[in-house]
Short mmCIF file of C-alpha atoms in Angstrom, two decimals:
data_model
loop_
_atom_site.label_atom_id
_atom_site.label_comp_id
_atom_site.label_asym_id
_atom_site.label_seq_id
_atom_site.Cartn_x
_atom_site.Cartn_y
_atom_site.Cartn_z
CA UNK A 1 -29.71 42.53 47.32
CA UNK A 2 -33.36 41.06 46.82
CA UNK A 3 -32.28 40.05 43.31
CA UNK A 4 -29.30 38.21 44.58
CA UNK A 5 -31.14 36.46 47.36
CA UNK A 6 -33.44 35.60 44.12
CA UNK A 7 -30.54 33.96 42.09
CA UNK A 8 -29.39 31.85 45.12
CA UNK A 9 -32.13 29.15 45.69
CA UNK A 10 -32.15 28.43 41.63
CA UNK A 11 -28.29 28.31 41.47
CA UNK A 12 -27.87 26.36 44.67
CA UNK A 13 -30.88 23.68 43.09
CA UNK A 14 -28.90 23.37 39.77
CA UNK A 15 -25.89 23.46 41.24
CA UNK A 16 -26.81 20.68 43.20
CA UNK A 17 -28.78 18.88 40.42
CA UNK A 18 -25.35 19.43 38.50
CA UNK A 19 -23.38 17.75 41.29
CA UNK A 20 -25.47 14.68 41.65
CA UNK A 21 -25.46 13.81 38.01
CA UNK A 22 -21.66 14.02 37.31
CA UNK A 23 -21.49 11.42 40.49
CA UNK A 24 -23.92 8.89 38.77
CA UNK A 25 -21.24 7.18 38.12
CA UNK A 26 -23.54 3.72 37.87
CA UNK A 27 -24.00 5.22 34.01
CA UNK A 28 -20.11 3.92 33.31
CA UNK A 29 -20.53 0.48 34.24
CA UNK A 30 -23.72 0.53 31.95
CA UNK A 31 -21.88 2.16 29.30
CA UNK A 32 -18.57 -0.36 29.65
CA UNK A 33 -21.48 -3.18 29.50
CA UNK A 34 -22.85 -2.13 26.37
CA UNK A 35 -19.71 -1.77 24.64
CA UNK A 36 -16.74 -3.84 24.50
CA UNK A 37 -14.54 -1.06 22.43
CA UNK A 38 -15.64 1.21 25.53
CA UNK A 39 -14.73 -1.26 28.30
CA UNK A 40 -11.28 -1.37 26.68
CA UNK A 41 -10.45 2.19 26.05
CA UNK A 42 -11.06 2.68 29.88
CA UNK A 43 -9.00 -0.29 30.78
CA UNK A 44 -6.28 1.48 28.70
CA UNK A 45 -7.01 5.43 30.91
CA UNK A 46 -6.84 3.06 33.76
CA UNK A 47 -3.67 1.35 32.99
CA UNK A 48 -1.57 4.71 31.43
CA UNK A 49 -2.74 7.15 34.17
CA UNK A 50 -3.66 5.03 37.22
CA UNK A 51 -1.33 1.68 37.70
CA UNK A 52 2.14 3.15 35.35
CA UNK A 53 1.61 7.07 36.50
CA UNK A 54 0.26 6.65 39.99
CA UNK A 55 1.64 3.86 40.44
CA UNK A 56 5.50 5.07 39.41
CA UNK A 57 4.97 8.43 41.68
CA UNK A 58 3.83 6.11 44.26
CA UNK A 59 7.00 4.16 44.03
CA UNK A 60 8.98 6.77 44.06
CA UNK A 61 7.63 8.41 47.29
CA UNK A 62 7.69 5.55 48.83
CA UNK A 63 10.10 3.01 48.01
CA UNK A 64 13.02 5.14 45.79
CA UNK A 65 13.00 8.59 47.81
CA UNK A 66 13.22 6.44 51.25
CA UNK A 67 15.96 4.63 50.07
CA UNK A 68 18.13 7.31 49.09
CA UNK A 69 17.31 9.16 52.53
CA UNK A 70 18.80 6.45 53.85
CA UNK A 71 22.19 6.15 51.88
CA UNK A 72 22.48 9.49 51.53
CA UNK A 73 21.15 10.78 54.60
CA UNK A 74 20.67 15.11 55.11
CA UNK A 75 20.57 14.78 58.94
CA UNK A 76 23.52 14.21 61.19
CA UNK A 77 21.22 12.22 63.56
CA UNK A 78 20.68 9.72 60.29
CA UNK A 79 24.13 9.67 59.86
CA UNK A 80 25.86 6.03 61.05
CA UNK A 81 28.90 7.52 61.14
CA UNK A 82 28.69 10.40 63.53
CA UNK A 83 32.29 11.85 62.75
CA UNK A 84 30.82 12.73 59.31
CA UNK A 85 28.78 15.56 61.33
CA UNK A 86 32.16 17.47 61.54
CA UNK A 87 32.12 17.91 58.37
CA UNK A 88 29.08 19.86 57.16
CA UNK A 89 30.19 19.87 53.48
CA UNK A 90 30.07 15.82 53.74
CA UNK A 91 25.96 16.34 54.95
CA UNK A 92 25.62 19.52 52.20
CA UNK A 93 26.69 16.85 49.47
CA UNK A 94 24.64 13.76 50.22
CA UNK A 95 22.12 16.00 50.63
CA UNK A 96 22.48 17.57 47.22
CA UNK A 97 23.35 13.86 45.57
CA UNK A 98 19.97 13.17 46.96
CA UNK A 99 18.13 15.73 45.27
CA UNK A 100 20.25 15.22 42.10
CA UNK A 101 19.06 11.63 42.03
CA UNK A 102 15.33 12.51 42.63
CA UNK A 103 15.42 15.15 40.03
CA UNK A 104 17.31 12.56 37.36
CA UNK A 105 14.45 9.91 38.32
CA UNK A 106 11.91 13.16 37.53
CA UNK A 107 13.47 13.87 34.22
CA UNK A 108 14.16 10.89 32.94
CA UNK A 109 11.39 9.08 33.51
CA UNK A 110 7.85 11.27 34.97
CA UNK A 111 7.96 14.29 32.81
CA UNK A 112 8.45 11.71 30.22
CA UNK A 113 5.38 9.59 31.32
CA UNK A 114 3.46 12.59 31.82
CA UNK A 115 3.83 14.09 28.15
CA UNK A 116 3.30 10.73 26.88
CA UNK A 117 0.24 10.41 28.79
CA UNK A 118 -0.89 13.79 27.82
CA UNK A 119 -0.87 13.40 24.12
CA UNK A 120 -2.26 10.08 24.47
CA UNK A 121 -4.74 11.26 26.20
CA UNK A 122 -5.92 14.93 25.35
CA UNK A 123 -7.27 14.76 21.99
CA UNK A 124 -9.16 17.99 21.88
CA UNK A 125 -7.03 19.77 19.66
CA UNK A 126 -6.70 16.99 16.42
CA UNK A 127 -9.50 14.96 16.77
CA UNK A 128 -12.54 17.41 17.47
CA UNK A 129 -11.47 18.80 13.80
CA UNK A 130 -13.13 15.63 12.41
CA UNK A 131 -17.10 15.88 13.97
CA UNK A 132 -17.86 18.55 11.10
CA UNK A 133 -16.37 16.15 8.30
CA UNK A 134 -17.91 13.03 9.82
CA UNK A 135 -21.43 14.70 9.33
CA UNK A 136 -21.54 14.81 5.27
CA UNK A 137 -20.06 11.33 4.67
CA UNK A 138 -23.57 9.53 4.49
CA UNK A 139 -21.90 6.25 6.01
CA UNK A 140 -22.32 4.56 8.88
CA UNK A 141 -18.66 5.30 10.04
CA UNK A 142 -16.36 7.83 9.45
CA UNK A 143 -13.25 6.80 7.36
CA UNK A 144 -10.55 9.05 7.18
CA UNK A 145 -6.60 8.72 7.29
CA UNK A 146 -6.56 10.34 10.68
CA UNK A 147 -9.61 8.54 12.43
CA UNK A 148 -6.83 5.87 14.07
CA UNK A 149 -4.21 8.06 15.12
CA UNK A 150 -4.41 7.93 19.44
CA UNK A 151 -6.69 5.43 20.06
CA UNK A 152 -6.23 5.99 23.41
CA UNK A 153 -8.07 9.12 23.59
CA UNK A 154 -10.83 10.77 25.32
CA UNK A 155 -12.59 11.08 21.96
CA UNK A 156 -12.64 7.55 21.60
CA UNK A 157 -14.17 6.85 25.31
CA UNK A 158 -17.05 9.68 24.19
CA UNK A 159 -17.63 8.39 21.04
CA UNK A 160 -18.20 5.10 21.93
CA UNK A 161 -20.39 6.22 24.56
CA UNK A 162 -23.09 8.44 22.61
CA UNK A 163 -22.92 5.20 20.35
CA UNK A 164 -24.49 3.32 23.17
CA UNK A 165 -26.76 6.38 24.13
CA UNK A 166 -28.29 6.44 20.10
CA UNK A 167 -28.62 2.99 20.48
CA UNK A 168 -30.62 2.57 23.80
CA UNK A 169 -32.45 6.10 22.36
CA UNK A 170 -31.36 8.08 25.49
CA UNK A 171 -31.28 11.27 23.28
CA UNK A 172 -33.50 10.65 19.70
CA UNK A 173 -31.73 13.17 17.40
CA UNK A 174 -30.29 16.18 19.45
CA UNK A 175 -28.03 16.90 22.21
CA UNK A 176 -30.76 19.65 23.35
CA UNK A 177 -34.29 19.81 23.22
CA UNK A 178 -36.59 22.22 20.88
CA UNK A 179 -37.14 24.17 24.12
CA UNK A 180 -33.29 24.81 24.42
CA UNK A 181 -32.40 25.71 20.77
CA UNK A 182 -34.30 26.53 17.63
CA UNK A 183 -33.25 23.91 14.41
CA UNK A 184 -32.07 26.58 11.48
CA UNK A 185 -34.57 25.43 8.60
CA UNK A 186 -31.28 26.19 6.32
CA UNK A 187 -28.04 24.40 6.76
CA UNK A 188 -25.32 24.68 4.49
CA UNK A 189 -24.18 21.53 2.66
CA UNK A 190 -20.90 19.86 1.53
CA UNK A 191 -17.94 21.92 1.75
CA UNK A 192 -19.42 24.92 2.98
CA UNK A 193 -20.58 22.95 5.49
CA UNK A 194 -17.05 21.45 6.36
CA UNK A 195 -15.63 24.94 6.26
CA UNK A 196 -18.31 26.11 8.77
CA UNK A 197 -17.92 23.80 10.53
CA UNK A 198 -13.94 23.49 10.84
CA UNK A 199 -14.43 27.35 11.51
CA UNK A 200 -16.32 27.03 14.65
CA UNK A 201 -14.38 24.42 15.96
CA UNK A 202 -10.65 26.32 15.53
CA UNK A 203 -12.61 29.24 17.06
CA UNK A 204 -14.17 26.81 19.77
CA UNK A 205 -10.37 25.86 20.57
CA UNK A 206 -8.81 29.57 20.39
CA UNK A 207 -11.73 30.49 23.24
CA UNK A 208 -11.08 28.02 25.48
CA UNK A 209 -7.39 28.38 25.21
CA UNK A 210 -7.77 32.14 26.45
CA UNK A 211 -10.21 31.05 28.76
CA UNK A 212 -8.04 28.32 30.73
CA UNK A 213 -5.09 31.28 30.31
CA UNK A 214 -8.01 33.44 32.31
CA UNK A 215 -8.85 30.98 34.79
CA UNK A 216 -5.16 30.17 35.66
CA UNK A 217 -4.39 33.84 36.28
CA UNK A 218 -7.43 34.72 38.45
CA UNK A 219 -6.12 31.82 40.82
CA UNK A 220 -3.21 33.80 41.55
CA UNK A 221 -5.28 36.71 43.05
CA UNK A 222 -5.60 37.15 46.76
CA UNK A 223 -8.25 36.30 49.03
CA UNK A 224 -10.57 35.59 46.65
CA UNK A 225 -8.36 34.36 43.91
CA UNK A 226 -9.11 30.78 44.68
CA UNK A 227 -12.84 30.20 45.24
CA UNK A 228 -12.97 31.80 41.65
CA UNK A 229 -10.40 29.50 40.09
CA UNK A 230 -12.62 26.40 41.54
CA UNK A 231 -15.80 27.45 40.40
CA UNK A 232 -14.26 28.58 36.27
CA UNK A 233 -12.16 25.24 36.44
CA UNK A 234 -15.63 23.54 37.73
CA UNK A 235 -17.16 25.38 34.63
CA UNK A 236 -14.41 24.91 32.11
CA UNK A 237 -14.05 21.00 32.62
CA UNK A 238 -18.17 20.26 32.70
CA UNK A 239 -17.77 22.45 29.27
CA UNK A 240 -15.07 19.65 27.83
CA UNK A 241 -17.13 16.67 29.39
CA UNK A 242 -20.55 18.09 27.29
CA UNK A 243 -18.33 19.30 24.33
CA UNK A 244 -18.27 15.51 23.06
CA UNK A 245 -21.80 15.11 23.27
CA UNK A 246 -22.46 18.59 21.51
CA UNK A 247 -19.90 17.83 18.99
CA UNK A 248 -21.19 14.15 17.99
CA UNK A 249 -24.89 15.87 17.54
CA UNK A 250 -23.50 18.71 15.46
CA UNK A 251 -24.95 21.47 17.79
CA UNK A 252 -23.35 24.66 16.85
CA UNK A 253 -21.34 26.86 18.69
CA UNK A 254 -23.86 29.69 19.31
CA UNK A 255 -26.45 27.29 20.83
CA UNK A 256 -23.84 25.53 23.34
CA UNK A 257 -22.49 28.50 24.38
CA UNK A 258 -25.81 30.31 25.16
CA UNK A 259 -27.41 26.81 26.74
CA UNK A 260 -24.38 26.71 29.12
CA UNK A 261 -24.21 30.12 30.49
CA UNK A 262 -27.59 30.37 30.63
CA UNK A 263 -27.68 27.50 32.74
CA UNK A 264 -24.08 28.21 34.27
CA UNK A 265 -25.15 26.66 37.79
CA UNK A 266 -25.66 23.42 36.85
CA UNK A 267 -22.59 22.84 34.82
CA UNK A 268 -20.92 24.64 37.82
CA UNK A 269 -22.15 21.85 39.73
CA UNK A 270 -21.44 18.79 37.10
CA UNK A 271 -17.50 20.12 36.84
CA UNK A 272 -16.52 20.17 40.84
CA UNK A 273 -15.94 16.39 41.42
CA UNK A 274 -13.48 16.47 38.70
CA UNK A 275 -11.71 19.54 39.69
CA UNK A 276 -11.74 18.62 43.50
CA UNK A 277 -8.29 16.67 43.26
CA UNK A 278 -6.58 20.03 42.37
CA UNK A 279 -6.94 20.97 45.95
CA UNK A 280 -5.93 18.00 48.15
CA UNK A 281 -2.71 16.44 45.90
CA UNK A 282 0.19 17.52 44.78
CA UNK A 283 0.22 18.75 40.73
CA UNK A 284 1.39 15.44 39.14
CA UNK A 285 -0.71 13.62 41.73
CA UNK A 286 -3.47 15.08 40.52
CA UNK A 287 -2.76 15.19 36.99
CA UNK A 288 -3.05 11.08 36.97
CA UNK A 289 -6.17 11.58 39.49
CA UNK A 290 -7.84 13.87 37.72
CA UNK A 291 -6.77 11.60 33.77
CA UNK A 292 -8.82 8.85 35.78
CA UNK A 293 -11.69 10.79 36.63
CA UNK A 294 -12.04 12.73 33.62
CA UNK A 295 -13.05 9.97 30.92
CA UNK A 296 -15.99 8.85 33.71
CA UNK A 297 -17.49 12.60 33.85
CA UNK A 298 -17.69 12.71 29.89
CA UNK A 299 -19.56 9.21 30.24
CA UNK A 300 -21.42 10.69 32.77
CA UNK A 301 -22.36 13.36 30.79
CA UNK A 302 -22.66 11.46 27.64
CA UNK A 303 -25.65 10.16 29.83
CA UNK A 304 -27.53 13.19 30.83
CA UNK A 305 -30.36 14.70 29.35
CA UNK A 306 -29.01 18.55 31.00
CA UNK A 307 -31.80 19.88 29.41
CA UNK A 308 -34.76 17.36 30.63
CA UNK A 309 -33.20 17.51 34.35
CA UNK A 310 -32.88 21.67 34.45
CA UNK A 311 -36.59 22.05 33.15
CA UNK A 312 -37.71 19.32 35.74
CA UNK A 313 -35.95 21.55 38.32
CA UNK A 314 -37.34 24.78 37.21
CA UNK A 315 -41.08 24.31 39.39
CA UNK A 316 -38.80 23.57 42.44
CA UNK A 317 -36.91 26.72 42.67
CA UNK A 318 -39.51 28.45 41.45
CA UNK A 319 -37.02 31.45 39.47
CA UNK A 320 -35.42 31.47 36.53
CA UNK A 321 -31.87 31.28 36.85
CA UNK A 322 -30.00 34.81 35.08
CA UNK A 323 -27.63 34.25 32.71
CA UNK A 324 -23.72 34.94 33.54
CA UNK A 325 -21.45 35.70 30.75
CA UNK A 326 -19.10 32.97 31.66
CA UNK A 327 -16.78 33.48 28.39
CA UNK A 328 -16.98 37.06 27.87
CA UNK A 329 -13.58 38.00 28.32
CA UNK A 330 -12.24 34.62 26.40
CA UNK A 331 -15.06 35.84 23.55
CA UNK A 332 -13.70 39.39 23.35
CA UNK A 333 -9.86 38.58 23.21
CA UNK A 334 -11.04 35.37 20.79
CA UNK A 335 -12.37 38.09 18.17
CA UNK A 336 -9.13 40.65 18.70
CA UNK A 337 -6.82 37.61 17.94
CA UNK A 338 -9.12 36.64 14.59
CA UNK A 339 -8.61 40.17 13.41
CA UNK A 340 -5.19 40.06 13.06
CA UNK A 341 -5.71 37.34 10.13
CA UNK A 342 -7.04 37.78 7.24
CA UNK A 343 -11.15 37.13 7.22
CA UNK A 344 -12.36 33.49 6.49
CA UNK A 345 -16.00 33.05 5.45
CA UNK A 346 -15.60 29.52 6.91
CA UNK A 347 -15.11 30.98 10.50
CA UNK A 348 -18.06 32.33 11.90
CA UNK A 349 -17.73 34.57 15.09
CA UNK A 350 -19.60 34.42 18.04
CA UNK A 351 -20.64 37.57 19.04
CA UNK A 352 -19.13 38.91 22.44
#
């Protein structure tokens, strides 16, 4: 009990501390002023996700659904002809004409919208794949045949973002500091390099994969069921928002992993405003909330030093905050799913 009352005034400061940097949302307008590519890839998240998706659900709710309530009314008392109440299979069919319509609206057009948004938008899977190749080119810019498919993406937004930040020298050469992570004196080189690297980042996607899988079952538990899905999905998006920034300084897989749940409060903290929507709208409501929030917290983040802020914090709370295996599970399935395929000296496991 004393070691939990320990753990709560560092996890509540970094939690905290976590919190108020994701909402310093100032750092976008500094970033969009810095970079015109920037300003317009947002204009674009805006435009797909907030005025066409939002704005066609809002429509809908309001405008289309009213209307048909009102041709094809389900209560007798809406009914201008009252005879028609006699006949309950004359109410039973507008009503289901109603709901035809609604769903046809759905199908045609939102689901639609929404997977056209989402593979617009949620790059994670194709372009991540290119950081580790990006790193051996020795030119300014990566060229590739596959560097302008989606330009409408979130890696776009980040990329242009930790342009700005090595250009103002927000971070010098790192993502984390030398008190975070230790620099490996030996790094491979050229292709063994790319193979490395390619390795971590298919294992980087398997993990989270089985970890969203984890989260989304543990909300279905009772009582506690959802206060634990808020505080993993609070983890598991600040974990996407900092992946960028990890990715675009080549930190490796081992060192993020151990930085973040070593310092599991704070990220805790940095991921609730974006999963907060999840709770007060509907699902597709939230979707296009949460694809208009999302590309601000990875600015955001692009723009914090976690490191600097969490060792400024440390004389305030005066403990050191214990590490929680946040991935454990995802890390232990991760490595049973790799061992059905063959072994690949480019993939290097991270221990459970």
């Amino acid at each position: 009990m004393e070691s939990l009352a320990s753990q709560a005034k560092p996890a509540a400061v970094l939690w905290l501390a976590g919190f108020l940097q994701a909402a310093r949302l100032h750092r976008v307008v500094s970033f969009c002023a810095s970079s015109r590519p920037l300003s317009a890839r947002i204009a674009q998240c805006f435009l797909l996700n907030g005025f066409i998706f939002l704005g066609s659900l809002l429509t809908l709710k309001s405008v289309v659904i009213p209307i048909l309530s009102w041709i094809l009314p389900g209560d007798c008392s809406q009914l201008q002809e009252q005879h028609l109440c006699d006949h309950t299979v004359a109410v039973a069919t507008y009503s289901f004409l109603r709901s035809v319509l609604i769903q046809i609206f759905y199908v045609l057009w939102f689901y639609p919208l929404y997977i056209f948004s989402f593979v617009l938008s949620m790059d994670y899977c194709f372009t991540i794949l290119k950081i580790p190749i990006f790193h051996i080119l020795n030119s300014g810019e990566p060229n590739c045949t596959f560097c302008n498919v989606g330009h409408l993406t979130y890696n776009d937004i980040a990329k242009h973002a930790l342009d700005v930040v090595k250009r103002k020298s927000l971070d010098a050469t790192k993502a984390l500091d030398a008190h975070t992570i230790s620099e490996s004196t030996e790094k491979p080189e050229g292709f063994d390099e790319v193979a490395i690297g390619i390795g971590e980042q298919v294992y980087s996607i398997l993990l989270l994969t089985i970890f969203f899988i984890e989260v989304s079952v543990i909300g279905y538990i009772p009582y506690f069921g959802k206060p634990m899905n808020f505080l993993l999905l609070s983890l598991m998006y600040a974990y996407y928002c900092f992946e960028y920034k990890w990715n675009f300084f080549a930190v490796s897989l081992n060192e993020r992993l151990d930085f973040f749940e070593s310092n599991w409060a704070f990220f805790a903290g940095f991921g609730s405003p974006c999963v907060l929507p999840i709770f007060f709208f509907s699902p597709l409501t939230s979707y296009g909330v949460m694809a208009i929030l999302y590309p601000l917290f990875v600015l955001t983040a692009a723009g914090t030093q976690a490191e600097k802020v969490i060792d400024q914090l440390k004389p305030s709370h005066g403990g050191k905050l214990q590490r929680i295996p946040v991935f454990f599970i995802a890390k232990r399935l991760t490595t049973q799913v790799l061992q059905l395929f063959p072994e690949d000296p480019g993939i290097r496991r991270v221990p459970a």
